[in-house]
mmCIF file of C-alpha atoms in Angstrom:
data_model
loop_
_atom_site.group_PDB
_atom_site.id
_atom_site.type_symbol
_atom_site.label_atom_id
_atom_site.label_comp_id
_atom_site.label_asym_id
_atom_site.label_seq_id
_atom_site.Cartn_x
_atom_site.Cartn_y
_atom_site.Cartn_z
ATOM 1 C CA UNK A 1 48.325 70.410 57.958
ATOM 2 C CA UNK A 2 44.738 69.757 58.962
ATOM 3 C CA UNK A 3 42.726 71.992 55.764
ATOM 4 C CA UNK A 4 40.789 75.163 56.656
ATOM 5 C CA UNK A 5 37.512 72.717 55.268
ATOM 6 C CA UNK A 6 38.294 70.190 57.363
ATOM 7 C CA UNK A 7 35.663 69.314 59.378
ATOM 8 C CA UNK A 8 36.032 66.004 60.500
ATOM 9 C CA UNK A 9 37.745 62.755 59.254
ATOM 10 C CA UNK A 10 35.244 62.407 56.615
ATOM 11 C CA UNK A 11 36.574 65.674 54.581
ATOM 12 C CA UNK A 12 38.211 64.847 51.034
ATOM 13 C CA UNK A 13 41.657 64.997 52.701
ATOM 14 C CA UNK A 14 41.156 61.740 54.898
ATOM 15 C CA UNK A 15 39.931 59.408 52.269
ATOM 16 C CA UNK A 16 43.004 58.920 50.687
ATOM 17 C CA UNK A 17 43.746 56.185 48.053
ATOM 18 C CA UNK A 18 47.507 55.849 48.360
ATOM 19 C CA UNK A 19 48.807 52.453 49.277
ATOM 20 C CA UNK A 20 50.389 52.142 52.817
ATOM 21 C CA UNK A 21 54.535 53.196 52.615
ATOM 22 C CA UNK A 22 56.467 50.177 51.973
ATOM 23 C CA UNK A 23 59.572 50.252 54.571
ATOM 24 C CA UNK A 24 61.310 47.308 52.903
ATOM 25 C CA UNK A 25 61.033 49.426 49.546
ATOM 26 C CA UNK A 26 62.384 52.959 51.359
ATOM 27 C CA UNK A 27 65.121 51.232 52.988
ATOM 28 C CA UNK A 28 66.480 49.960 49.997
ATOM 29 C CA UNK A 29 66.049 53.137 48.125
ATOM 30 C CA UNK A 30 67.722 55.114 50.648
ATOM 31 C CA UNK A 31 70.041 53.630 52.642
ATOM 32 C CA UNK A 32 73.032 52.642 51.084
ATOM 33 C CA UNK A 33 76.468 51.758 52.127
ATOM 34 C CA UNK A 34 78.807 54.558 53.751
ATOM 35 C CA UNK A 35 75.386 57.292 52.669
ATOM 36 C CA UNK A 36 74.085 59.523 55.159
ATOM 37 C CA UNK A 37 70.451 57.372 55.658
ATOM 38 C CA UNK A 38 71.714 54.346 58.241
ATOM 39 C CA UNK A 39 68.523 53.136 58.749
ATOM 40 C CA UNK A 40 63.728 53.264 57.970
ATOM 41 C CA UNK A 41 61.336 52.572 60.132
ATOM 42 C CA UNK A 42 57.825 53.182 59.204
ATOM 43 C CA UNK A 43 55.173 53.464 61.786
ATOM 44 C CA UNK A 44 51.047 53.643 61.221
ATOM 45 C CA UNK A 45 50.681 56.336 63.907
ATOM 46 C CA UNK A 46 52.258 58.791 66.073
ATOM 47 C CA UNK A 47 52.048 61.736 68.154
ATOM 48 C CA UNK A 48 55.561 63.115 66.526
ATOM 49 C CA UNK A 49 58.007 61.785 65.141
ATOM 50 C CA UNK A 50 60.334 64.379 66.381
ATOM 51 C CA UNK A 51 59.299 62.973 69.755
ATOM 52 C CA UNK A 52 59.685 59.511 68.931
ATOM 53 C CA UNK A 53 63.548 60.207 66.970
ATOM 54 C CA UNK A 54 64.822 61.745 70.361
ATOM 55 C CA UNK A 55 63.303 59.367 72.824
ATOM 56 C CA UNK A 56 64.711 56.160 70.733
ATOM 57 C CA UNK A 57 67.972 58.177 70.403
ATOM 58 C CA UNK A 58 68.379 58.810 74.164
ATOM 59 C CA UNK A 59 67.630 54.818 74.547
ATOM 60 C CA UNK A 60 70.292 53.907 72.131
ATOM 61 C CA UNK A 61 68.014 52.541 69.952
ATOM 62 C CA UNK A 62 68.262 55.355 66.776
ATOM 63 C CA UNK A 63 71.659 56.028 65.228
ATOM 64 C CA UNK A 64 72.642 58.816 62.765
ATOM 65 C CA UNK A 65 71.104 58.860 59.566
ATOM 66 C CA UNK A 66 67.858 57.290 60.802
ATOM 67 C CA UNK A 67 65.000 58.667 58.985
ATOM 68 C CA UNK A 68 61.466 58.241 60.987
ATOM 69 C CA UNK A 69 58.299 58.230 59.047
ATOM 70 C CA UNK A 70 54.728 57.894 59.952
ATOM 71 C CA UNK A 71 51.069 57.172 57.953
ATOM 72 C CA UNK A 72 49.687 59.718 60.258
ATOM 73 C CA UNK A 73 50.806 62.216 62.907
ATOM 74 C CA UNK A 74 48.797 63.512 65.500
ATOM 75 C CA UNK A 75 50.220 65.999 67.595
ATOM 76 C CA UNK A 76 53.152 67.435 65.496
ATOM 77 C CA UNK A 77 54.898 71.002 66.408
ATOM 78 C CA UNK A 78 55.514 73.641 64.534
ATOM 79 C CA UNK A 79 56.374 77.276 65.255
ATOM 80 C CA UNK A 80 55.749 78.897 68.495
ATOM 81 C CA UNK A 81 55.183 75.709 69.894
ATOM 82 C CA UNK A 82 51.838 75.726 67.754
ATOM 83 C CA UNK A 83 50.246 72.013 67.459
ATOM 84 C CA UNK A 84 48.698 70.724 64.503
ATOM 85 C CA UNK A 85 47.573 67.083 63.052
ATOM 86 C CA UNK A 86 47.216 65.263 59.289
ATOM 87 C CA UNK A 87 44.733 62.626 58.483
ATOM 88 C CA UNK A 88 46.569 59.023 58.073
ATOM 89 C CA UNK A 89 48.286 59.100 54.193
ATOM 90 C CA UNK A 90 47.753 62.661 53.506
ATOM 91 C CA UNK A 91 51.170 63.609 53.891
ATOM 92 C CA UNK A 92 54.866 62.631 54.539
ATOM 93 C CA UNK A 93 55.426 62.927 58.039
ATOM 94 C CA UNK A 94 59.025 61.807 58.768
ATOM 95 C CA UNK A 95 62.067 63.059 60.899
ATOM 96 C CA UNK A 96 65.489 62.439 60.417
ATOM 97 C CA UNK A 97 68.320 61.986 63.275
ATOM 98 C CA UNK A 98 71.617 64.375 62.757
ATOM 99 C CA UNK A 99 74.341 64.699 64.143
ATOM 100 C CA UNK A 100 76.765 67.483 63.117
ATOM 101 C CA UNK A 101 79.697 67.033 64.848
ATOM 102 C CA UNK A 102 82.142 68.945 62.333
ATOM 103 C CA UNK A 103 79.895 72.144 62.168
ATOM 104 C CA UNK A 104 79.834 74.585 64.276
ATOM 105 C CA UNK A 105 76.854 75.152 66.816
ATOM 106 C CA UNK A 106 76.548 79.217 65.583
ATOM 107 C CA UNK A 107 75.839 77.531 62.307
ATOM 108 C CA UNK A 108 73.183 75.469 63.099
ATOM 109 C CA UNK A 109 70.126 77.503 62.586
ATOM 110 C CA UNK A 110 70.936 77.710 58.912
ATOM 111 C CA UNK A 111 70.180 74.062 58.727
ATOM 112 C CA UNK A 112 66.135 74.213 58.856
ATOM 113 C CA UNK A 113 66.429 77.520 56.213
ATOM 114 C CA UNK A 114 68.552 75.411 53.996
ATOM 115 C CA UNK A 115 66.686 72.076 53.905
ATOM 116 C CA UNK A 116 63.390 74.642 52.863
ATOM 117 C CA UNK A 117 65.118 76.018 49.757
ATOM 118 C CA UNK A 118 66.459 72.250 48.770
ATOM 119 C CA UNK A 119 62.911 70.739 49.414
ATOM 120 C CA UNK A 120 61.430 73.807 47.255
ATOM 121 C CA UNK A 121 63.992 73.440 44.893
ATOM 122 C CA UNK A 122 64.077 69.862 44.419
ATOM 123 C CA UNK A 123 60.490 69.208 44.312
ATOM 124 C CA UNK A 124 59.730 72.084 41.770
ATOM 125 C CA UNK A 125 62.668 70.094 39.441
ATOM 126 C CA UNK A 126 61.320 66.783 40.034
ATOM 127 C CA UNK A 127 57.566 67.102 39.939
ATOM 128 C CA UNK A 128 56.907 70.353 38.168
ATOM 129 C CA UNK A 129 54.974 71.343 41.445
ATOM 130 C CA UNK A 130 54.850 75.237 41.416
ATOM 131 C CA UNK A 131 56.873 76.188 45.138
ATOM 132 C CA UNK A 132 57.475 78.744 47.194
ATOM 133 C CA UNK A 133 58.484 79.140 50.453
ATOM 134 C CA UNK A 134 56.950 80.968 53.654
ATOM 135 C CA UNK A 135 59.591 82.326 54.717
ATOM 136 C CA UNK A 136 60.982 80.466 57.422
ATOM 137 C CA UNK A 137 59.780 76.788 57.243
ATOM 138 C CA UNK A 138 56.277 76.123 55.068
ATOM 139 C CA UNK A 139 56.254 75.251 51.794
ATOM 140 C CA UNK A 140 54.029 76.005 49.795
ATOM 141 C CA UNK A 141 52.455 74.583 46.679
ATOM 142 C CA UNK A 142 50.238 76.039 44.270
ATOM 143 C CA UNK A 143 46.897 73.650 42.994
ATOM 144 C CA UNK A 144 44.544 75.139 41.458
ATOM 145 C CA UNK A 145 45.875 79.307 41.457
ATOM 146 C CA UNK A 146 45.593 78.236 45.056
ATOM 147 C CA UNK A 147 48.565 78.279 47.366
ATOM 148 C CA UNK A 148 48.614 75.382 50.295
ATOM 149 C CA UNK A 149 50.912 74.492 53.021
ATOM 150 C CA UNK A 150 52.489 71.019 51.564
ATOM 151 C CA UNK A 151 54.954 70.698 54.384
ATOM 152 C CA UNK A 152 57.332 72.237 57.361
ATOM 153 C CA UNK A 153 60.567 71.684 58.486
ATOM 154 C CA UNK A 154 61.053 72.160 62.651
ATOM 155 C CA UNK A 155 64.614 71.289 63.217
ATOM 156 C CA UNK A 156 65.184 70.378 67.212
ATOM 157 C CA UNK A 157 68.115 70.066 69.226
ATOM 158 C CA UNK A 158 68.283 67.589 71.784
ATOM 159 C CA UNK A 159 70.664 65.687 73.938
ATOM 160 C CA UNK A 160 73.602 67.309 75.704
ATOM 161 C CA UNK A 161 75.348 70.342 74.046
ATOM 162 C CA UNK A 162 78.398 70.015 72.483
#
């Protein structure tokens, strides 16, 4: 997400004024008894935390439903194995651990599609943020007649196949 006027850490994107995430506060607004999120943890900085979800997953130490976030990522992935970073607080950098059992494998690539329309569609109900979608995982927002990348969803499989 690093702007095309980014220059250094000293560009208007990485002298952000929001307050650090409150874990304590996201764990008690999403996880909830018998829901999907089991569990928040909120770290300052990270490479990814794709990375990070599958390595505490192969130790046991991340169940289903844990959601991953981060202040600042530094060597996410995107598409094509293309790399890109985010100045601490200018985004929402989080990953979330799934594990769908009761669908079938051939259906699994619809998964990254359909969280793209429901985080376009959600966020242009809730916020009034004009959305779109690149077609298959930015989305877009529009500030200023301008569009911008706001986010991307990579969806990875690890572990052993089913």
């Amino acid at each position: 997400m690093t702007p095309r006027d980014a220059s250094d850490d000293s560009s208007r994107w990485s002298d952000l004024e929001r307050p650090p995430l409150n874990a304590g506060t996201l764990r008690r607004g999403l996880v909830r008894a018998g829901g999907l999120w089991t569990g928040v943890e909120v770290v300052q900085r990270t490479g990814s935390t794709n990375s990070d979800l599958v390595a505490l997953a192969a130790a046991g130490k991340a169940a289903e439903g844990t959601v991953l976030v981060a202040e600042e990522q530094t060597s996410g992935r995107g598409r094509l194995d293309r790399q890109w970073t985010a100045p601490a607080r200018s985004g929402l950098f989080f990953s979330v651990l799934l594990e769908p059992d009761d669908v079938p494998v051939a259906r699994w690539g619809w998964l990254p599609l359909l969280t793209g329309v429901a985080v376009a569609t959600g966020l242009s109900r809730s916020a009034g943020v004009d959305t779109a979608l690149k077609w298959p995982n930015d989305l877009l927002v529009t500030v200023g007649g301008e569009e911008r990348k706001a986010g991307g969803i990579l969806a990875e499989r690890a572990g052993t196949p089913p």
